[in-house]
Amino acid sequence: MELLLKKCKSCGATVKVLKDCNCNGCGIVCCDEPMEVITPNSVDAAAEKHVPVYEIKDGKIYVTVNHVMEEEHYIEWISMVSDKKECTKYFKPGEEAKTHFKYIPGSTIYAYCNKHELWKKDVE
């Protein structure tokens, strides 16, 4: 299962879409404009680090995003998504962007930066 987020380019509102509309000319609207799909990045070329890294140990997957956690720039959440399950951990500025989940082979880890949006890493 792929995580689908949409964002309003006017006000910045972000929504997670459980099932998207396939009608012609239809969709989620905010500020009188269609919301745009946020495409996850997977290559970290920025000075800050965004791509989640993980380690598997004792049936768990330990996830870290090596990123600043300042009031104006931080990782808001980390999610692990598989075909049947989604787990999310939310963060506040000043906290470390690290968590753990039950290891599910073939899942995908997502991290959301309040400035640089969505990043992902596939789990082997």
Coordinates of N, CA, C and O in Angstrom, one line a residue, residues 41-120:
N41 N 10.1 11.8 -1.9 CA 11.5 11.7 -2.3 C 12.2 10.5 -1.7 O 11.8 10.1 -0.6
S42 N 13.2 10.0 -2.4 CA 14.0 8.9 -1.8 C 15.5 9.1 -1.9 O 16.2 8.3 -1.4
V43 N 15.9 10.2 -2.5 CA 17.4 10.4 -2.6 C 17.6 11.7 -1.8 O 17.0 12.7 -2.1
D44 N 18.5 11.7 -0.8 CA 18.8 12.8 0.0 C 20.0 13.6 -0.5 O 21.1 13.2 -0.2
A45 N 19.7 14.7 -1.2 CA 20.8 15.5 -1.7 C 21.0 16.8 -0.9 O 21.9 17.5 -1.1
A46 N 20.1 17.0 0.1 CA 20.1 18.2 0.9 C 21.2 18.1 2.0 O 21.6 17.0 2.3
A47 N 21.6 19.2 2.5 CA 22.5 19.2 3.6 C 21.9 18.6 4.8 O 22.5 17.9 5.6
E48 N 20.6 18.8 5.0 CA 19.8 18.1 6.1 C 19.6 16.7 5.6 O 19.5 16.4 4.4
K49 N 19.4 15.8 6.5 CA 19.1 14.4 6.2 C 17.6 14.2 6.3 O 17.0 14.6 7.3
H50 N 17.0 13.5 5.4 CA 15.5 13.3 5.4 C 15.1 11.8 5.2 O 14.1 11.4 5.7
V51 N 15.9 11.1 4.4 CA 15.6 9.7 4.1 C 15.7 8.9 5.4 O 16.8 8.9 6.1
P52 N 14.7 8.2 5.8 CA 14.8 7.3 7.0 C 15.8 6.2 6.8 O 16.0 5.7 5.7
V53 N 16.5 5.9 7.9 CA 17.4 4.7 7.9 C 16.9 3.8 9.0 O 16.2 4.2 9.9
Y54 N 17.2 2.5 8.8 CA 16.6 1.5 9.7 C 17.6 0.4 10.0 O 18.5 0.2 9.2
E55 N 17.3 -0.3 11.1 CA 18.0 -1.4 11.5 C 17.0 -2.5 12.0 O 16.1 -2.1 12.8
I56 N 17.2 -3.7 11.6 CA 16.3 -4.8 12.1 C 16.9 -5.6 13.2 O 18.1 -6.0 13.0
K57 N 16.2 -5.7 14.3 CA 16.8 -6.5 15.4 C 15.6 -7.0 16.2 O 14.7 -6.3 16.6
D58 N 15.7 -8.3 16.5 CA 14.8 -9.0 17.4 C 13.3 -8.8 17.0 O 12.4 -8.6 17.8
G59 N 13.0 -8.9 15.7 CA 11.7 -8.8 15.2 C 11.1 -7.4 15.1 O 9.9 -7.2 14.9
K60 N 12.0 -6.4 15.4 CA 11.6 -5.0 15.3 C 12.4 -4.2 14.3 O 13.5 -4.6 14.0
I61 N 11.9 -3.2 13.8 CA 12.6 -2.3 12.9 C 12.8 -0.9 13.6 O 11.8 -0.3 14.1
Y62 N 14.0 -0.6 13.8 CA 14.4 0.7 14.5 C 14.7 1.7 13.4 O 15.5 1.5 12.6
V63 N 13.9 2.8 13.5 CA 14.0 3.9 12.4 C 14.5 5.2 13.0 O 14.0 5.6 14.1
T64 N 15.4 5.8 12.2 CA 15.9 7.1 12.6 C 16.0 8.0 11.4 O 16.2 7.5 10.3
V65 N 15.7 9.3 11.6 CA 15.9 10.3 10.6 C 16.9 11.3 11.2 O 16.6 11.9 12.2
N66 N 18.1 11.3 10.6 CA 19.2 12.2 11.1 C 18.9 13.6 10.6 O 19.4 14.0 9.6
H67 N 18.1 14.4 11.4 CA 17.6 15.6 10.9 C 17.5 16.6 12.1 O 17.3 16.2 13.2
V68 N 17.7 17.9 11.8 CA 17.5 18.9 12.9 C 16.0 18.8 13.4 O 15.1 18.4 12.6
M69 N 15.8 19.1 14.6 CA 14.5 19.1 15.2 C 14.3 20.5 15.9 O 14.0 20.6 17.1
E70 N 14.4 21.5 15.1 CA 14.2 22.9 15.6 C 12.7 23.3 15.4 O 12.0 22.8 14.6
E71 N 12.3 24.3 16.1 CA 11.0 24.8 16.1 C 10.5 25.1 14.7 O 9.4 24.8 14.3
E72 N 11.3 25.7 13.9 CA 10.9 26.0 12.5 C 11.2 25.0 11.4 O 10.9 25.2 10.3
H73 N 11.9 23.9 11.8 CA 12.3 22.9 10.8 C 12.6 21.6 11.6 O 13.5 21.4 12.3
Y74 N 11.7 20.6 11.3 CA 11.7 19.3 12.0 C 11.0 18.2 11.3 O 10.2 18.5 10.4
I75 N 11.2 17.0 11.7 CA 10.4 15.9 11.2 C 9.2 15.8 12.0 O 9.2 15.7 13.3
E76 N 8.0 15.9 11.4 CA 6.7 15.9 12.1 C 6.3 14.5 12.4 O 5.7 14.3 13.5
W77 N 6.6 13.5 11.6 CA 6.2 12.1 11.9 C 7.0 11.1 11.0 O 7.5 11.5 10.0
I78 N 7.0 9.9 11.5 CA 7.5 8.7 10.8 C 6.4 7.7 10.7 O 5.8 7.4 11.8
S79 N 6.2 7.1 9.5 CA 5.2 6.0 9.4 C 5.9 4.8 8.7 O 6.7 4.9 7.9
M80 N 5.4 3.6 9.1 CA 5.7 2.4 8.4 C 4.4 1.9 7.9 O 3.4 1.7 8.6
V81 N 4.4 1.6 6.5 CA 3.2 1.2 5.8 C 3.4 -0.1 5.1 O 4.4 -0.3 4.4
S82 N 2.5 -1.1 5.3 CA 2.5 -2.3 4.6 C 1.2 -2.5 3.9 O 0.3 -1.6 4.0
D83 N 1.0 -3.7 3.3 CA -0.3 -3.9 2.7 C -1.5 -3.9 3.7 O -2.6 -3.7 3.3
K84 N -1.2 -4.3 4.9 CA -2.3 -4.5 5.9 C -2.2 -3.6 7.1 O -3.1 -3.7 8.0
K85 N -1.1 -2.8 7.2 CA -0.9 -2.1 8.5 C -0.2 -0.8 8.2 O 0.6 -0.7 7.4
E86 N -0.6 0.2 9.0 CA 0.1 1.5 9.0 C 0.3 1.9 10.5 O -0.6 1.9 11.3
C87 N 1.6 2.3 10.8 CA 1.9 2.7 12.2 C 2.6 4.1 12.0 O 3.5 4.2 11.2
T88 N 2.3 5.0 12.9 CA 2.8 6.3 12.8 C 3.2 6.8 14.2 O 2.5 6.6 15.2
K89 N 4.4 7.5 14.3 CA 4.9 8.1 15.5 C 5.1 9.6 15.1 O 5.7 10.0 14.2
Y90 N 4.5 10.5 16.0 CA 4.5 11.9 15.8 C 5.6 12.5 16.7 O 5.8 12.0 17.8
F91 N 6.2 13.6 16.2 CA 7.3 14.3 16.9 C 7.0 15.8 17.1 O 6.3 16.4 16.3
K92 N 7.7 16.3 18.1 CA 7.7 17.8 18.3 C 9.1 18.3 18.3 O 10.1 17.5 18.4
P93 N 9.3 19.6 18.0 CA 10.6 20.1 18.0 C 11.3 19.8 19.3 O 10.7 19.8 20.4
G94 N 12.6 19.5 19.2 CA 13.4 19.2 20.4 C 13.5 17.7 20.7 O 14.4 17.2 21.4
E95 N 12.6 16.9 20.1 CA 12.6 15.4 20.3 C 13.5 14.8 19.2 O 13.8 15.4 18.2
E96 N 14.0 13.6 19.4 CA 14.7 12.9 18.4 C 13.8 12.2 17.5 O 12.7 11.6 17.9
A97 N 14.1 12.3 16.2 CA 13.2 11.6 15.2 C 13.7 10.2 15.0 O 14.3 9.7 14.1
K98 N 13.2 9.4 16.0 CA 13.5 7.9 16.0 C 12.4 7.2 16.7 O 11.8 7.7 17.7
T99 N 12.2 6.0 16.2 CA 11.1 5.1 16.8 C 11.4 3.7 16.4 O 12.3 3.4 15.7
H100 N 10.5 2.8 16.8 CA 10.5 1.4 16.3 C 9.1 0.9 16.1 O 8.2 1.4 16.7
F101 N 9.1 -0.1 15.2 CA 7.8 -0.8 14.9 C 8.1 -2.3 14.8 O 9.3 -2.7 14.7
K102 N 7.1 -3.1 14.7 CA 7.2 -4.5 14.4 C 7.8 -4.6 13.0 O 7.3 -3.9 12.1
Y103 N 8.7 -5.4 12.8 CA 9.3 -5.6 11.5 C 8.4 -6.3 10.5 O 7.9 -7.4 10.8
I104 N 8.1 -5.7 9.4 CA 7.2 -6.3 8.4 C 8.0 -6.2 7.1 O 8.2 -5.1 6.5
P105 N 8.5 -7.3 6.6 CA 9.3 -7.3 5.3 C 8.4 -6.8 4.2 O 7.2 -7.0 4.1
G106 N 9.1 -6.0 3.3 CA 8.4 -5.4 2.2 C 7.6 -4.1 2.4 O 6.9 -3.6 1.6
S107 N 7.6 -3.6 3.7 CA 6.9 -2.4 4.0 C 7.7 -1.2 3.5 O 8.8 -1.3 3.0
T108 N 7.2 0.0 3.7 CA 7.8 1.2 3.3 C 7.8 2.2 4.5 O 6.8 2.3 5.2
I109 N 8.9 2.8 4.8 CA 9.0 3.8 5.8 C 8.9 5.2 5.2 O 9.6 5.5 4.2
Y110 N 8.1 6.1 5.8 CA 7.9 7.4 5.4 C 8.3 8.4 6.5 O 8.1 8.1 7.6
A111 N 8.9 9.5 6.1 CA 9.2 10.6 7.1 C 8.7 11.9 6.5 O 8.9 12.1 5.3
Y112 N 8.1 12.7 7.3 CA 7.5 14.0 6.8 C 8.2 15.2 7.5 O 8.1 15.3 8.7
C113 N 8.9 16.0 6.7 CA 9.6 17.2 7.2 C 8.7 18.4 6.9 O 8.0 18.5 5.9
N114 N 8.5 19.2 7.9 CA 7.6 20.4 7.8 C 8.0 21.3 6.7 O 7.2 22.1 6.2
K115 N 9.3 21.3 6.3 CA 9.7 22.2 5.2 C 9.9 21.5 3.9 O 9.7 22.1 2.8
H116 N 10.4 20.2 3.9 CA 10.8 19.5 2.7 C 9.9 18.3 2.4 O 10.3 17.5 1.6
E117 N 8.8 18.3 3.1 CA 7.7 17.3 2.8 C 8.1 15.8 3.0 O 8.8 15.5 3.9
L118 N 7.7 15.0 2.0 CA 7.6 13.5 2.2 C 8.9 12.8 1.7 O 9.3 13.1 0.5
W119 N 9.4 11.9 2.5 CA 10.6 11.1 2.1 C 10.2 9.6 2.4 O 9.5 9.3 3.3
K120 N 10.8 8.7 1.6 CA 10.5 7.3 1.9 C 11.8 6.4 1.7 O 12.7 6.8 1.0

